[in-house]
JSON list of C-alpha atoms in Angstrom, two decimals:
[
{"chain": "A", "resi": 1, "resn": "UNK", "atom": "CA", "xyz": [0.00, 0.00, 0.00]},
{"chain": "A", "resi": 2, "resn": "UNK", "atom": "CA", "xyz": [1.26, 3.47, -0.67]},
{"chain": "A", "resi": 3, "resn": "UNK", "atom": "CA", "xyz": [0.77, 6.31, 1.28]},
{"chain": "A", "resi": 4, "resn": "UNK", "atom": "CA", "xyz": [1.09, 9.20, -0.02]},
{"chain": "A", "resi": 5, "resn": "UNK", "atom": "CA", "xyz": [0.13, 13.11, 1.52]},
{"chain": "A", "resi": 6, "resn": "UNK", "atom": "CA", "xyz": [-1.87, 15.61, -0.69]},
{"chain": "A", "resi": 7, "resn": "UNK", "atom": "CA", "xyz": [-2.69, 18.92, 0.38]},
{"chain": "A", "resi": 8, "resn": "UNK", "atom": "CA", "xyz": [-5.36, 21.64, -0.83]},
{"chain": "A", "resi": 9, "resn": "UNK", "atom": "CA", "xyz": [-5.09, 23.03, -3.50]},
{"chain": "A", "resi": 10, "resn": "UNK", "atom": "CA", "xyz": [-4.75, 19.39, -5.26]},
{"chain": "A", "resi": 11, "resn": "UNK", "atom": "CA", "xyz": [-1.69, 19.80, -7.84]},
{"chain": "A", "resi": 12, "resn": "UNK", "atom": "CA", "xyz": [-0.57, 16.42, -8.53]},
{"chain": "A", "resi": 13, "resn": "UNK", "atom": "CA", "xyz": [-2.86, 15.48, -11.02]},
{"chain": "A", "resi": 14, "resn": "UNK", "atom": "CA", "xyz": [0.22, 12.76, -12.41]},
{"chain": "A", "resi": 15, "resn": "UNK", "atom": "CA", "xyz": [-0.60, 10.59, -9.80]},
{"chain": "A", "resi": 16, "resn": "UNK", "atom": "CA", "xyz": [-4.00, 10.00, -10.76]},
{"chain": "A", "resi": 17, "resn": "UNK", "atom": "CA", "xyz": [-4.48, 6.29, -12.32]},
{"chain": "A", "resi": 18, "resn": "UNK", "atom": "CA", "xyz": [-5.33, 7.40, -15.70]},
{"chain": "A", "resi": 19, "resn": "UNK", "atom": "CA", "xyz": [-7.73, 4.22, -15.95]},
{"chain": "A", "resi": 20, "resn": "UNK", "atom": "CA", "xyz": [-9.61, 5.43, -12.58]},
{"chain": "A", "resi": 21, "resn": "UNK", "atom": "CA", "xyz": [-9.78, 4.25, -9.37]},
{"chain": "A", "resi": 22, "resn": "UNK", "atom": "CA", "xyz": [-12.10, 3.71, -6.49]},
{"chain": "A", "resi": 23, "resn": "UNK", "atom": "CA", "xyz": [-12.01, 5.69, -3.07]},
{"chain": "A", "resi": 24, "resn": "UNK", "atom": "CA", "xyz": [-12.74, 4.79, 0.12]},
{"chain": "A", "resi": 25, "resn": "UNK", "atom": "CA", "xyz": [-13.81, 8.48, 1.95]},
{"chain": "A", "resi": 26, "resn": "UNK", "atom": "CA", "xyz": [-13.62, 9.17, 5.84]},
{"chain": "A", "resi": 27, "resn": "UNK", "atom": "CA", "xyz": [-12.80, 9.65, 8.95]},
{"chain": "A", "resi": 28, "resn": "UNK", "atom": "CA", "xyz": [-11.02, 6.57, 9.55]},
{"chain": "A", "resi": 29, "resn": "UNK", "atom": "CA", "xyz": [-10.18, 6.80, 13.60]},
{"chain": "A", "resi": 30, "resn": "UNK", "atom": "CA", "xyz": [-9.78, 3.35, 14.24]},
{"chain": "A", "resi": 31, "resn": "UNK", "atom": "CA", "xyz": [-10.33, 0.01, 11.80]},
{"chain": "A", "resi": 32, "resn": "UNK", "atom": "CA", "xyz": [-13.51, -1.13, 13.46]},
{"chain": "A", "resi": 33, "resn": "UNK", "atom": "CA", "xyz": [-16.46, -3.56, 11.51]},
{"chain": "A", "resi": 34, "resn": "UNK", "atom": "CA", "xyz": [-17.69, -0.71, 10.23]},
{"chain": "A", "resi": 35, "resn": "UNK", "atom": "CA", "xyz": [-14.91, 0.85, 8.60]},
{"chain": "A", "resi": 36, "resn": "UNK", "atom": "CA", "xyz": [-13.64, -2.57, 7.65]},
{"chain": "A", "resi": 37, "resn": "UNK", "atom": "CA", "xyz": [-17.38, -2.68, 5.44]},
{"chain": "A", "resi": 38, "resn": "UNK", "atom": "CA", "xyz": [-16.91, -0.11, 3.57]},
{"chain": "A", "resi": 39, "resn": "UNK", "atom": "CA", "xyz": [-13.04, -0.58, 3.33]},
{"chain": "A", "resi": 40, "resn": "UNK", "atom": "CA", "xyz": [-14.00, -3.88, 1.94]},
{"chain": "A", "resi": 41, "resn": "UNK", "atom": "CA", "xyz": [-16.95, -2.72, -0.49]},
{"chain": "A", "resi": 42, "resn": "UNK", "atom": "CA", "xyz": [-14.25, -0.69, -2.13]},
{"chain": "A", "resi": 43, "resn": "UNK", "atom": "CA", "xyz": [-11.70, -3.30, -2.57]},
{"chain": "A", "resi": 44, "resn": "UNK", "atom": "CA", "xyz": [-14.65, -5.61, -3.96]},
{"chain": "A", "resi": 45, "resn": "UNK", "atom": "CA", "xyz": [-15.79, -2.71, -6.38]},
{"chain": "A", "resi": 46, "resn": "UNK", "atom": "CA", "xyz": [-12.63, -2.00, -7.56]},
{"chain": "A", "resi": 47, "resn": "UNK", "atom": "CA", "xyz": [-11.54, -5.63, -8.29]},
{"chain": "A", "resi": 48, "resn": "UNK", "atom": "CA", "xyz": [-14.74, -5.65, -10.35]},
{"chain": "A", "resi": 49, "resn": "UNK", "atom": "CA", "xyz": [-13.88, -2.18, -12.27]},
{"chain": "A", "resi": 50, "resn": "UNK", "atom": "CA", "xyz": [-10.54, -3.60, -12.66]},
{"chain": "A", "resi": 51, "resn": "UNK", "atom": "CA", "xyz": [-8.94, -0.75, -11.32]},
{"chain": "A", "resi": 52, "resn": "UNK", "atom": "CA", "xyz": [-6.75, 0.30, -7.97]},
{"chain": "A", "resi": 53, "resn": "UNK", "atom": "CA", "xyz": [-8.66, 0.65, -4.65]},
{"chain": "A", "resi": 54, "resn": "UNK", "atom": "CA", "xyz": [-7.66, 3.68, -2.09]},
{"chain": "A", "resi": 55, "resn": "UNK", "atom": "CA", "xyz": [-8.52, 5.14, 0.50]},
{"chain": "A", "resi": 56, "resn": "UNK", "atom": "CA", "xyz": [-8.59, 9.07, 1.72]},
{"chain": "A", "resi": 57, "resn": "UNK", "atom": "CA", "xyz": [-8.90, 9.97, 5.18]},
{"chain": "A", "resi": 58, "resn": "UNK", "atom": "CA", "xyz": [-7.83, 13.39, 7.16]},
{"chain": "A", "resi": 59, "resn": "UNK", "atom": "CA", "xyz": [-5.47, 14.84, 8.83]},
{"chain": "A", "resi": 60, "resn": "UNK", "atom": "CA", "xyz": [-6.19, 16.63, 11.07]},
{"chain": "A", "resi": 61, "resn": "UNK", "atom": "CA", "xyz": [-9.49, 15.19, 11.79]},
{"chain": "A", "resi": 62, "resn": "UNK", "atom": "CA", "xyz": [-12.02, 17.04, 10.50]},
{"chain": "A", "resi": 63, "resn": "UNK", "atom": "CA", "xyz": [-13.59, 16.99, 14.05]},
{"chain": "A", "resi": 64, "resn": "UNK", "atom": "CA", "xyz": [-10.66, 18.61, 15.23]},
{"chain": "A", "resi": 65, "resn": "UNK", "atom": "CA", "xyz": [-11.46, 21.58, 12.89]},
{"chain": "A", "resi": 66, "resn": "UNK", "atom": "CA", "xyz": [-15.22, 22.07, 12.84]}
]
């Protein structure tokens, strides 16, 4: 898995998978069944799509902010 930073404004459109990909969005505090679901509902919709699978979370949490 790669992890990789991005900040706003987004600039780094090369790292895009030209073919697509599928994202994952939240707030991911902690792995728990829930987050696992939809973690896992990605991975399976990707696979389908034949295409990579992410994830995007915060930092900092957007709890912290609002």
């Amino acid at each position: 898995m790669d992890i990789r930073r991005i900040q706003y404004p987004f600039t780094e459109w090369d790292s895009v998978p030209p073919e697509g990909q599928v994202i994952a969005i939240g707030d991911f505090d902690g792995v728990h069944l829930g987050h696992r679901e939809v973690i896992s509902r990605a991975i399976e919709r990707a696979r389908l799509l034949g295409v990579p699978a992410a994830i995007m979370t915060f930092e900092p949490r957007p709890r912290d902010v609002l």
